């Protein structure tokens, strides 16, 4: 049986960065496995990331894994009123088929071994002298084999099995699961330097619709819907209706469906010899649905703590708890506030959101930052004050 120090399951952003960081921090033998045939594909994502978070890991300037640099955000009310925020260094729309391979190459350069077409299909605990190990059954092109690991990092995404197998509670309540559908649409007119976020219970109940440019005239156009809040249409029907209304002449050249967890971090992200990172631990921003940079930040912490625990010769849940605590301080606690805020915003009807948009458009174009939009909304709609207070509770 092959034995490694750290086995990372899943080569998405969380897993690639976890393997990169664990190897760089001297964790020893680090193995990263991915069940798909290519790292980064298929893409189930709108691929938008904020500039500052991305730059903590890689330099996007001139990179071939960037589809588009974004300098503007345009919010859209249910009645199609647009609120353009003042331009700035907003972020990027990635090409994830190229982005994740670059992260994986960094992991390999740091010393990790990478295997594609290899799926973890079961794990069991083997206790022994000097702390326990996990025996992980892998299925790959050469058949089945078992690998021993001192720490398993479960970076296996929304449908994580590592968490369940390790006894961690990772089920998602229906009210916290957004069903998403997205087309890549060509031959459409929009500002290729802007991302568009379209809100309203009739547009996308419990979520929002997005237009994220992949180039001039071509964009990821999608939406996320909490089915429980919907009117009986499937998410694909919501999207088809959206495209018919806004881009009737567009050419659909790709379809993606997937789930986004819009809840908060699971209560326990660690077990003896196990750390969950990224979507597997529900570490997505519940307001925006953004999870790429969060997954990378969690992966970085997971890799570091795995290396530390191995150095200390103590991979128990008690010692790994420092990972959970650090994540909660970094973003997990903030997500709980965003979650409460999202729950309240979800109660707004179309008329109220249309009113907010008109108020925001009274701010001069060049001064219309998100902060000012929120400030002006509070002044003109005092009923929002209790909601704003939630951010500080
Ligand atoms: C439609 C849609 C649009 C989105 N848009 C955005 C966006 O614009 N911006 C943003 O920041 N976030 C977005 N997200 C969320 C984002 O995609 C995720 O938060 C992010 O990919 C999480 O990274 P991860 O590494 O945790 O998981 P994933 O990226 O899901 O990676 C998990 C990997 O594990 C592999 N795996 C699973 N099980 C096993 C196994 N047993 N053995 C081996 N490998 C396994 C999978 O094949 C996968 O490659 C979107 C999500 C969806 C569905």
GROMACS .gro file of C-alpha atoms and ligand atoms in nm:
model
  446
    1UNK     CA    1   0.000   0.000   0.000
    2UNK     CA    2   0.136   0.340  -0.095
    3UNK     CA    3   0.158   0.581   0.201
    4UNK     CA    4   0.150   0.960   0.173
    5UNK     CA    5   0.147   1.234   0.432
    6UNK     CA    6  -0.132   1.440   0.277
    7UNK     CA    7  -0.393   1.319   0.028
    8UNK     CA    8  -0.591   1.602  -0.130
    9UNK     CA    9  -0.917   1.486  -0.290
   10UNK     CA   10  -1.039   1.712  -0.572
   11UNK     CA   11  -0.834   1.947  -0.792
   12UNK     CA   12  -1.063   2.250  -0.795
   13UNK     CA   13  -0.933   2.582  -0.660
   14UNK     CA   14  -0.946   2.454  -0.297
   15UNK     CA   15  -0.762   2.130  -0.366
   16UNK     CA   16  -0.494   2.275  -0.595
   17UNK     CA   17  -0.405   2.549  -0.346
   18UNK     CA   18  -0.419   2.305  -0.052
   19UNK     CA   19  -0.171   2.073  -0.226
   20UNK     CA   20   0.045   2.370  -0.329
   21UNK     CA   21   0.054   2.508   0.025
   22UNK     CA   22   0.096   2.173   0.203
   23UNK     CA   23   0.392   2.084  -0.019
   24UNK     CA   24   0.544   2.431   0.016
   25UNK     CA   25   0.505   2.417   0.396
   26UNK     CA   26   0.700   2.089   0.410
   27UNK     CA   27   0.414   1.848   0.478
   28UNK     CA   28   0.616   1.567   0.312
   29UNK     CA   29   0.462   1.344   0.048
   30UNK     CA   30   0.156   1.524  -0.093
   31UNK     CA   31  -0.076   1.356  -0.347
   32UNK     CA   32  -0.354   1.550  -0.526
   33UNK     CA   33  -0.617   1.344  -0.707
   34UNK     CA   34  -0.890   1.453  -0.949
   35UNK     CA   35  -1.163   1.224  -1.077
   36UNK     CA   36  -1.221   1.414  -1.403
   37UNK     CA   37  -1.001   1.358  -1.706
   38UNK     CA   38  -0.880   1.718  -1.711
   39UNK     CA   39  -0.814   1.962  -1.431
   40UNK     CA   40  -1.036   2.268  -1.480
   41UNK     CA   41  -1.292   2.100  -1.706
   42UNK     CA   42  -1.584   2.075  -1.739
   43UNK     CA   43  -1.652   2.431  -1.623
   44UNK     CA   44  -1.953   2.468  -1.393
   45UNK     CA   45  -1.908   2.833  -1.308
   46UNK     CA   46  -1.959   3.193  -1.422
   47UNK     CA   47  -1.584   3.242  -1.357
   48UNK     CA   48  -1.598   3.587  -1.195
   49UNK     CA   49  -1.344   3.675  -0.923
   50UNK     CA   50  -1.254   3.990  -0.731
   51UNK     CA   51  -0.921   4.148  -0.808
   52UNK     CA   52  -0.772   4.169  -0.457
   53UNK     CA   53  -0.850   3.810  -0.360
   54UNK     CA   54  -0.712   3.670  -0.684
   55UNK     CA   55  -0.388   3.865  -0.653
   56UNK     CA   56  -0.314   3.698  -0.320
   57UNK     CA   57  -0.239   3.385  -0.524
   58UNK     CA   58  -0.149   3.467  -0.884
   59UNK     CA   59  -0.074   3.772  -1.096
   60UNK     CA   60  -0.348   3.814  -1.357
   61UNK     CA   61  -0.166   4.082  -1.562
   62UNK     CA   62  -0.135   3.947  -1.916
   63UNK     CA   63  -0.222   3.593  -1.805
   64UNK     CA   64  -0.376   3.360  -2.065
   65UNK     CA   65  -0.617   3.222  -1.802
   66UNK     CA   66  -0.798   3.558  -1.790
   67UNK     CA   67  -1.090   3.591  -2.032
   68UNK     CA   68  -1.172   3.949  -1.945
   69UNK     CA   69  -1.065   4.224  -1.707
   70UNK     CA   70  -1.366   4.388  -1.541
   71UNK     CA   71  -1.377   4.755  -1.445
   72UNK     CA   72  -1.750   4.813  -1.396
   73UNK     CA   73  -2.042   4.661  -1.208
   74UNK     CA   74  -2.395   4.723  -1.334
   75UNK     CA   75  -2.683   4.633  -1.102
   76UNK     CA   76  -3.021   4.581  -1.268
   77UNK     CA   77  -3.360   4.617  -1.102
   78UNK     CA   78  -3.653   4.389  -1.192
   79UNK     CA   79  -3.796   4.659  -1.425
   80UNK     CA   80  -3.457   4.666  -1.610
   81UNK     CA   81  -3.343   4.999  -1.457
   82UNK     CA   82  -2.963   4.987  -1.463
   83UNK     CA   83  -2.748   5.122  -1.179
   84UNK     CA   84  -2.390   5.154  -1.302
   85UNK     CA   85  -2.137   5.177  -1.022
   86UNK     CA   86  -1.835   5.404  -1.068
   87UNK     CA   87  -1.553   5.224  -1.252
   88UNK     CA   88  -1.255   5.073  -1.072
   89UNK     CA   89  -1.036   4.765  -1.039
   90UNK     CA   90  -1.330   4.526  -0.998
   91UNK     CA   91  -1.195   4.188  -1.100
   92UNK     CA   92  -1.169   3.930  -1.374
   93UNK     CA   93  -1.369   3.671  -1.563
   94UNK     CA   94  -1.141   3.369  -1.571
   95UNK     CA   95  -1.098   3.087  -1.816
   96UNK     CA   96  -1.115   2.808  -1.559
   97UNK     CA   97  -1.003   2.546  -1.810
   98UNK     CA   98  -0.665   2.725  -1.801
   99UNK     CA   99  -0.675   2.869  -1.450
  100UNK     CA  100  -0.693   2.548  -1.245
  101UNK     CA  101  -0.415   2.381  -1.446
  102UNK     CA  102  -0.191   2.677  -1.354
  103UNK     CA  103  -0.274   2.627  -0.985
  104UNK     CA  104  -0.202   2.255  -1.023
  105UNK     CA  105   0.133   2.335  -1.186
  106UNK     CA  106   0.221   2.551  -0.885
  107UNK     CA  107   0.135   2.256  -0.658
  108UNK     CA  108   0.357   2.028  -0.866
  109UNK     CA  109   0.641   2.282  -0.859
  110UNK     CA  110   0.614   2.291  -0.480
  111UNK     CA  111   0.657   1.912  -0.478
  112UNK     CA  112   0.304   1.764  -0.488
  113UNK     CA  113   0.223   1.465  -0.710
  114UNK     CA  114  -0.089   1.499  -0.925
  115UNK     CA  115  -0.309   1.226  -1.066
  116UNK     CA  116  -0.607   1.281  -1.292
  117UNK     CA  117  -0.888   1.032  -1.370
  118UNK     CA  118  -0.854   0.908  -1.014
  119UNK     CA  119  -1.151   0.902  -0.778
  120UNK     CA  120  -1.163   0.845  -0.403
  121UNK     CA  121  -1.434   0.582  -0.355
  122UNK     CA  122  -1.411   0.511   0.018
  123UNK     CA  123  -1.207   0.576   0.329
  124UNK     CA  124  -1.158   0.393   0.656
  125UNK     CA  125  -0.967   0.479   0.970
  126UNK     CA  126  -0.672   0.270   1.079
  127UNK     CA  127  -0.549   0.362   1.426
  128UNK     CA  128  -0.194   0.282   1.518
  129UNK     CA  129   0.113   0.393   1.706
  130UNK     CA  130   0.205   0.758   1.645
  131UNK     CA  131  -0.152   0.856   1.553
  132UNK     CA  132  -0.403   0.713   1.310
  133UNK     CA  133  -0.403   0.701   0.933
  134UNK     CA  134  -0.675   0.694   0.675
  135UNK     CA  135  -0.683   0.414   0.420
  136UNK     CA  136  -0.836   0.564   0.108
  137UNK     CA  137  -0.961   0.349  -0.178
  138UNK     CA  138  -0.886   0.506  -0.515
  139UNK     CA  139  -1.026   0.406  -0.852
  140UNK     CA  140  -0.822   0.509  -1.154
  141UNK     CA  141  -0.719   0.397  -1.502
  142UNK     CA  142  -0.512   0.112  -1.353
  143UNK     CA  143  -0.800  -0.019  -1.138
  144UNK     CA  144  -0.842   0.009  -0.761
  145UNK     CA  145  -0.569   0.068  -0.505
  146UNK     CA  146  -0.552   0.176  -0.142
  147UNK     CA  147  -0.342   0.471  -0.027
  148UNK     CA  148  -0.259   0.546   0.336
  149UNK     CA  149  -0.266   0.914   0.441
  150UNK     CA  150  -0.194   1.093   0.767
  151UNK     CA  151  -0.419   1.381   0.664
  152UNK     CA  152  -0.694   1.374   0.401
  153UNK     CA  153  -0.802   1.715   0.272
  154UNK     CA  154  -1.155   1.688   0.135
  155UNK     CA  155  -1.171   1.950  -0.142
  156UNK     CA  156  -1.427   1.749  -0.333
  157UNK     CA  157  -1.684   2.022  -0.389
  158UNK     CA  158  -2.058   2.058  -0.333
  159UNK     CA  159  -2.126   1.684  -0.333
  160UNK     CA  160  -1.843   1.599  -0.092
  161UNK     CA  161  -1.822   1.238   0.015
  162UNK     CA  162  -1.503   1.277   0.218
  163UNK     CA  163  -1.695   1.482   0.476
  164UNK     CA  164  -1.975   1.227   0.501
  165UNK     CA  165  -1.737   0.932   0.521
  166UNK     CA  166  -1.548   1.107   0.803
  167UNK     CA  167  -1.871   1.160   0.997
  168UNK     CA  168  -1.901   1.536   0.933
  169UNK     CA  169  -2.244   1.689   0.872
  170UNK     CA  170  -2.237   1.836   0.521
  171UNK     CA  171  -2.599   1.803   0.411
  172UNK     CA  172  -2.752   2.119   0.264
  173UNK     CA  173  -3.099   2.245   0.353
  174UNK     CA  174  -3.315   2.301   0.041
  175UNK     CA  175  -3.356   2.670   0.130
  176UNK     CA  176  -2.976   2.708   0.115
  177UNK     CA  177  -2.921   2.546  -0.223
  178UNK     CA  178  -2.936   2.755  -0.539
  179UNK     CA  179  -2.994   2.564  -0.859
  180UNK     CA  180  -2.799   2.737  -1.132
  181UNK     CA  181  -2.813   2.722  -1.509
  182UNK     CA  182  -2.589   2.915  -1.744
  183UNK     CA  183  -2.546   2.948  -2.117
  184UNK     CA  184  -2.242   3.079  -2.297
  185UNK     CA  185  -2.414   3.317  -2.539
  186UNK     CA  186  -2.254   3.477  -2.845
  187UNK     CA  187  -2.367   3.754  -3.079
  188UNK     CA  188  -2.507   3.973  -2.801
  189UNK     CA  189  -2.460   4.342  -2.723
  190UNK     CA  190  -2.341   4.452  -2.379
  191UNK     CA  191  -2.049   4.637  -2.219
  192UNK     CA  192  -1.762   4.383  -2.232
  193UNK     CA  193  -1.581   4.555  -1.943
  194UNK     CA  194  -1.875   4.522  -1.703
  195UNK     CA  195  -2.043   4.246  -1.507
  196UNK     CA  196  -2.421   4.271  -1.477
  197UNK     CA  197  -2.618   4.145  -1.178
  198UNK     CA  198  -2.997   4.137  -1.225
  199UNK     CA  199  -3.212   4.108  -0.913
  200UNK     CA  200  -3.573   4.041  -0.827
  201UNK     CA  201  -3.803   3.758  -0.727
  202UNK     CA  202  -3.956   3.744  -1.076
  203UNK     CA  203  -3.611   3.731  -1.240
  204UNK     CA  204  -3.441   3.477  -1.014
  205UNK     CA  205  -3.614   3.405  -0.679
  206UNK     CA  206  -3.361   3.357  -0.397
  207UNK     CA  207  -3.069   3.438  -0.629
  208UNK     CA  208  -2.994   3.665  -0.924
  209UNK     CA  209  -2.918   3.657  -1.295
  210UNK     CA  210  -2.570   3.742  -1.423
  211UNK     CA  211  -2.398   3.845  -1.742
  212UNK     CA  212  -2.021   3.790  -1.717
  213UNK     CA  213  -1.826   3.876  -2.035
  214UNK     CA  214  -1.597   3.616  -2.188
  215UNK     CA  215  -1.508   3.853  -2.471
  216UNK     CA  216  -1.667   4.118  -2.692
  217UNK     CA  217  -2.019   3.997  -2.777
  218UNK     CA  218  -1.991   3.670  -2.584
  219UNK     CA  219  -2.077   3.612  -2.218
  220UNK     CA  220  -2.167   3.364  -1.949
  221UNK     CA  221  -2.537   3.439  -1.897
  222UNK     CA  222  -2.696   3.249  -1.613
  223UNK     CA  223  -2.907   3.258  -1.303
  224UNK     CA  224  -2.947   3.089  -0.968
  225UNK     CA  225  -3.283   3.006  -0.815
  226UNK     CA  226  -3.384   2.867  -0.476
  227UNK     CA  227  -3.646   2.620  -0.599
  228UNK     CA  228  -3.857   2.654  -0.283
  229UNK     CA  229  -3.903   3.024  -0.361
  230UNK     CA  230  -3.985   2.973  -0.730
  231UNK     CA  231  -4.314   2.959  -0.920
  232UNK     CA  232  -4.281   2.599  -1.036
  233UNK     CA  233  -4.059   2.665  -1.337
  234UNK     CA  234  -3.727   2.478  -1.351
  235UNK     CA  235  -3.410   2.685  -1.340
  236UNK     CA  236  -3.357   2.607  -1.708
  237UNK     CA  237  -3.703   2.750  -1.785
  238UNK     CA  238  -3.621   3.065  -1.588
  239UNK     CA  239  -3.303   3.098  -1.793
  240UNK     CA  240  -3.473   3.031  -2.126
  241UNK     CA  241  -3.733   3.296  -2.043
  242UNK     CA  242  -3.454   3.538  -1.945
  243UNK     CA  243  -3.263   3.482  -2.269
  244UNK     CA  244  -3.581   3.514  -2.477
  245UNK     CA  245  -3.657   3.847  -2.312
  246UNK     CA  246  -3.309   4.002  -2.305
  247UNK     CA  247  -3.104   3.831  -2.577
  248UNK     CA  248  -3.351   3.694  -2.833
  249UNK     CA  249  -3.093   3.711  -3.114
  250UNK     CA  250  -2.810   3.550  -2.915
  251UNK     CA  251  -2.641   3.225  -3.013
  252UNK     CA  252  -2.625   2.969  -2.732
  253UNK     CA  253  -2.294   2.785  -2.756
  254UNK     CA  254  -2.267   2.614  -2.417
  255UNK     CA  255  -2.474   2.500  -2.119
  256UNK     CA  256  -2.371   2.456  -1.756
  257UNK     CA  257  -2.585   2.346  -1.465
  258UNK     CA  258  -2.480   2.314  -1.103
  259UNK     CA  259  -2.558   2.389  -0.742
  260UNK     CA  260  -2.434   2.677  -0.530
  261UNK     CA  261  -2.464   2.645  -0.153
  262UNK     CA  262  -2.580   2.978  -0.015
  263UNK     CA  263  -2.566   2.876   0.351
  264UNK     CA  264  -2.285   2.915   0.602
  265UNK     CA  265  -1.974   2.711   0.685
  266UNK     CA  266  -2.054   2.368   0.829
  267UNK     CA  267  -2.026   2.348   1.209
  268UNK     CA  268  -1.734   2.105   1.201
  269UNK     CA  269  -1.482   2.122   0.917
  270UNK     CA  270  -1.231   1.882   1.078
  271UNK     CA  271  -1.225   1.527   1.208
  272UNK     CA  272  -0.929   1.309   1.311
  273UNK     CA  273  -0.691   1.334   1.015
  274UNK     CA  274  -0.949   1.512   0.794
  275UNK     CA  275  -0.990   1.874   0.685
  276UNK     CA  276  -1.268   1.999   0.455
  277UNK     CA  277  -1.201   2.303   0.236
  278UNK     CA  278  -1.400   2.508  -0.016
  279UNK     CA  279  -1.749   2.410  -0.132
  280UNK     CA  280  -1.712   2.079   0.056
  281UNK     CA  281  -1.736   2.283   0.378
  282UNK     CA  282  -1.993   2.534   0.240
  283UNK     CA  283  -1.740   2.818   0.234
  284UNK     CA  284  -1.914   3.018  -0.041
  285UNK     CA  285  -2.012   3.381   0.018
  286UNK     CA  286  -2.388   3.342   0.081
  287UNK     CA  287  -2.468   3.688  -0.058
  288UNK     CA  288  -2.274   3.677  -0.384
  289UNK     CA  289  -2.249   3.301  -0.441
  290UNK     CA  290  -1.877   3.354  -0.510
  291UNK     CA  291  -1.667   3.058  -0.401
  292UNK     CA  292  -1.348   3.051  -0.609
  293UNK     CA  293  -1.131   3.284  -0.402
  294UNK     CA  294  -1.289   3.156  -0.079
  295UNK     CA  295  -1.197   2.802  -0.182
  296UNK     CA  296  -0.839   2.911  -0.248
  297UNK     CA  297  -0.815   3.089   0.088
  298UNK     CA  298  -0.953   2.782   0.265
  299UNK     CA  299  -0.718   2.557   0.068
  300UNK     CA  300  -0.424   2.768   0.175
  301UNK     CA  301  -0.523   2.738   0.541
  302UNK     CA  302  -0.591   2.365   0.505
  303UNK     CA  303  -0.249   2.300   0.350
  304UNK     CA  304  -0.073   2.499   0.620
  305UNK     CA  305  -0.254   2.333   0.907
  306UNK     CA  306  -0.204   1.986   0.760
  307UNK     CA  307   0.171   2.054   0.741
  308UNK     CA  308   0.176   2.192   1.095
  309UNK     CA  309  -0.015   1.897   1.239
  310UNK     CA  310   0.218   1.651   1.066
  311UNK     CA  311   0.523   1.836   1.197
  312UNK     CA  312   0.376   1.826   1.547
  313UNK     CA  313   0.295   1.455   1.513
  314UNK     CA  314  -0.066   1.521   1.609
  315UNK     CA  315  -0.330   1.502   1.338
  316UNK     CA  316  -0.623   1.470   1.579
  317UNK     CA  317  -0.940   1.671   1.532
  318UNK     CA  318  -0.849   1.864   1.845
  319UNK     CA  319  -0.521   1.982   1.691
  320UNK     CA  320  -0.677   2.050   1.350
  321UNK     CA  321  -0.950   2.262   1.512
  322UNK     CA  322  -0.711   2.560   1.478
  323UNK     CA  323  -0.787   2.543   1.102
  324UNK     CA  324  -1.159   2.578   1.164
  325UNK     CA  325  -1.107   2.864   1.409
  326UNK     CA  326  -0.877   3.052   1.171
  327UNK     CA  327  -1.126   3.014   0.885
  328UNK     CA  328  -1.410   3.145   1.100
  329UNK     CA  329  -1.204   3.451   1.193
  330UNK     CA  330  -1.100   3.507   0.831
  331UNK     CA  331  -1.441   3.472   0.660
  332UNK     CA  332  -1.670   3.219   0.828
  333UNK     CA  333  -1.807   3.462   1.088
  334UNK     CA  334  -1.867   3.729   0.822
  335UNK     CA  335  -2.060   3.474   0.613
  336UNK     CA  336  -2.306   3.432   0.899
  337UNK     CA  337  -2.383   3.805   0.885
  338UNK     CA  338  -2.411   3.798   0.504
  339UNK     CA  339  -2.648   3.506   0.536
  340UNK     CA  340  -2.885   3.700   0.764
  341UNK     CA  341  -2.865   3.995   0.527
  342UNK     CA  342  -2.945   3.775   0.228
  343UNK     CA  343  -3.247   3.627   0.405
  344UNK     CA  344  -3.385   3.978   0.458
  345UNK     CA  345  -3.309   4.099   0.106
  346UNK     CA  346  -3.491   3.795  -0.030
  347UNK     CA  347  -3.810   3.938   0.119
  348UNK     CA  348  -3.794   4.252  -0.100
  349UNK     CA  349  -4.049   4.258  -0.378
  350UNK     CA  350  -3.997   4.391  -0.731
  351UNK     CA  351  -4.152   4.732  -0.657
  352UNK     CA  352  -3.920   4.794  -0.363
  353UNK     CA  353  -3.610   4.695  -0.562
  354UNK     CA  354  -3.719   4.922  -0.850
  355UNK     CA  355  -3.751   5.208  -0.600
  356UNK     CA  356  -3.401   5.140  -0.464
  357UNK     CA  357  -3.258   5.156  -0.816
  358UNK     CA  358  -3.420   5.494  -0.885
  359UNK     CA  359  -3.282   5.629  -0.556
  360UNK     CA  360  -2.932   5.504  -0.639
  361UNK     CA  361  -2.941   5.672  -0.980
  362UNK     CA  362  -2.979   6.012  -0.813
  363UNK     CA  363  -2.613   5.981  -0.706
  364UNK     CA  364  -2.378   6.140  -0.967
  365UNK     CA  365  -2.225   5.874  -1.198
  366UNK     CA  366  -1.866   5.920  -1.089
  367UNK     CA  367  -1.956   5.902  -0.718
  368UNK     CA  368  -2.186   5.600  -0.737
  369UNK     CA  369  -1.985   5.348  -0.532
  370UNK     CA  370  -2.152   5.051  -0.362
  371UNK     CA  371  -2.099   5.223  -0.025
  372UNK     CA  372  -2.280   5.537  -0.145
  373UNK     CA  373  -2.562   5.336  -0.300
  374UNK     CA  374  -2.619   5.160   0.033
  375UNK     CA  375  -2.589   5.490   0.224
  376UNK     CA  376  -2.841   5.662   0.000
  377UNK     CA  377  -3.078   5.364   0.024
  378UNK     CA  378  -3.067   5.394   0.402
  379UNK     CA  379  -3.142   5.766   0.392
  380UNK     CA  380  -3.434   5.732   0.150
  381UNK     CA  381  -3.574   5.403   0.277
  382UNK     CA  382  -3.549   5.408   0.660
  383UNK     CA  383  -3.721   5.068   0.671
  384UNK     CA  384  -3.379   4.932   0.569
  385UNK     CA  385  -3.206   5.050   0.887
  386UNK     CA  386  -3.278   4.733   1.088
  387UNK     CA  387  -3.134   4.534   0.798
  388UNK     CA  388  -2.814   4.739   0.790
  389UNK     CA  389  -2.786   4.691   1.166
  390UNK     CA  390  -2.767   4.316   1.108
  391UNK     CA  391  -2.427   4.361   0.949
  392UNK     CA  392  -2.291   4.490   1.275
  393UNK     CA  393  -2.462   4.249   1.518
  394LIG     C1  394  -2.331   2.792  -1.223
  394LIG     C2  395  -2.227   2.835  -1.123
  394LIG     C3  396  -2.169   2.961  -1.134
  394LIG     C4  397  -2.071   3.000  -1.042
  394LIG     N1  398  -2.013   3.122  -1.060
  394LIG     C5  399  -1.914   3.162  -0.976
  394LIG     C6  400  -1.846   3.284  -0.999
  394LIG     O1  401  -1.870   3.356  -1.095
  394LIG     N2  402  -1.749   3.320  -0.910
  394LIG     C7  403  -1.715   3.241  -0.804
  394LIG     O2  404  -1.626   3.281  -0.726
  394LIG     N3  405  -1.779   3.125  -0.781
  394LIG     C8  406  -1.875   3.081  -0.866
  394LIG     N4  407  -1.935   2.960  -0.846
  394LIG     C9  408  -1.894   2.879  -0.732
  394LIG    C10  409  -1.757   2.814  -0.760
  394LIG     O3  410  -1.763   2.742  -0.881
  394LIG    C11  411  -1.720   2.721  -0.645
  394LIG     O4  412  -1.741   2.785  -0.522
  394LIG    C12  413  -1.573   2.677  -0.655
  394LIG     O5  414  -1.549   2.604  -0.773
  394LIG    C13  415  -1.539   2.591  -0.534
  394LIG     O6  416  -1.411   2.534  -0.550
  394LIG     P1  417  -1.378   2.394  -0.481
  394LIG     O7  418  -1.236   2.366  -0.513
  394LIG     O8  419  -1.422   2.394  -0.341
  394LIG     O9  420  -1.475   2.288  -0.553
  394LIG     P2  421  -1.484   2.246  -0.707
  394LIG    O10  422  -1.439   2.356  -0.795
  394LIG    O11  423  -1.621   2.193  -0.725
  394LIG    O12  424  -1.379   2.128  -0.720
  394LIG    C14  425  -1.402   2.001  -0.662
  394LIG    C15  426  -1.327   1.898  -0.745
  394LIG    O13  427  -1.328   1.772  -0.678
  394LIG    C16  428  -1.343   1.669  -0.773
  394LIG     N5  429  -1.396   1.552  -0.701
  394LIG    C17  430  -1.516   1.540  -0.643
  394LIG     N6  431  -1.527   1.420  -0.581
  394LIG    C18  432  -1.408   1.356  -0.602
  394LIG    C19  433  -1.359   1.229  -0.563
  394LIG     N7  434  -1.432   1.144  -0.489
  394LIG     N8  435  -1.233   1.193  -0.600
  394LIG    C20  436  -1.157   1.279  -0.675
  394LIG     N9  437  -1.200   1.401  -0.716
  394LIG    C21  438  -1.324   1.440  -0.679
  394LIG    C22  439  -1.440   1.729  -0.875
  394LIG    O14  440  -1.433   1.661  -1.000
  394LIG    C23  441  -1.390   1.874  -0.882
  394LIG    O15  442  -1.293   1.891  -0.983
  394LIG    C24  443  -2.033   2.915  -0.936
  394LIG    C25  444  -2.091   2.789  -0.924
  394LIG    C26  445  -2.187   2.748  -1.017
  394LIG    C27  446  -2.249   2.611  -1.004
   0.00000   0.00000   0.00000
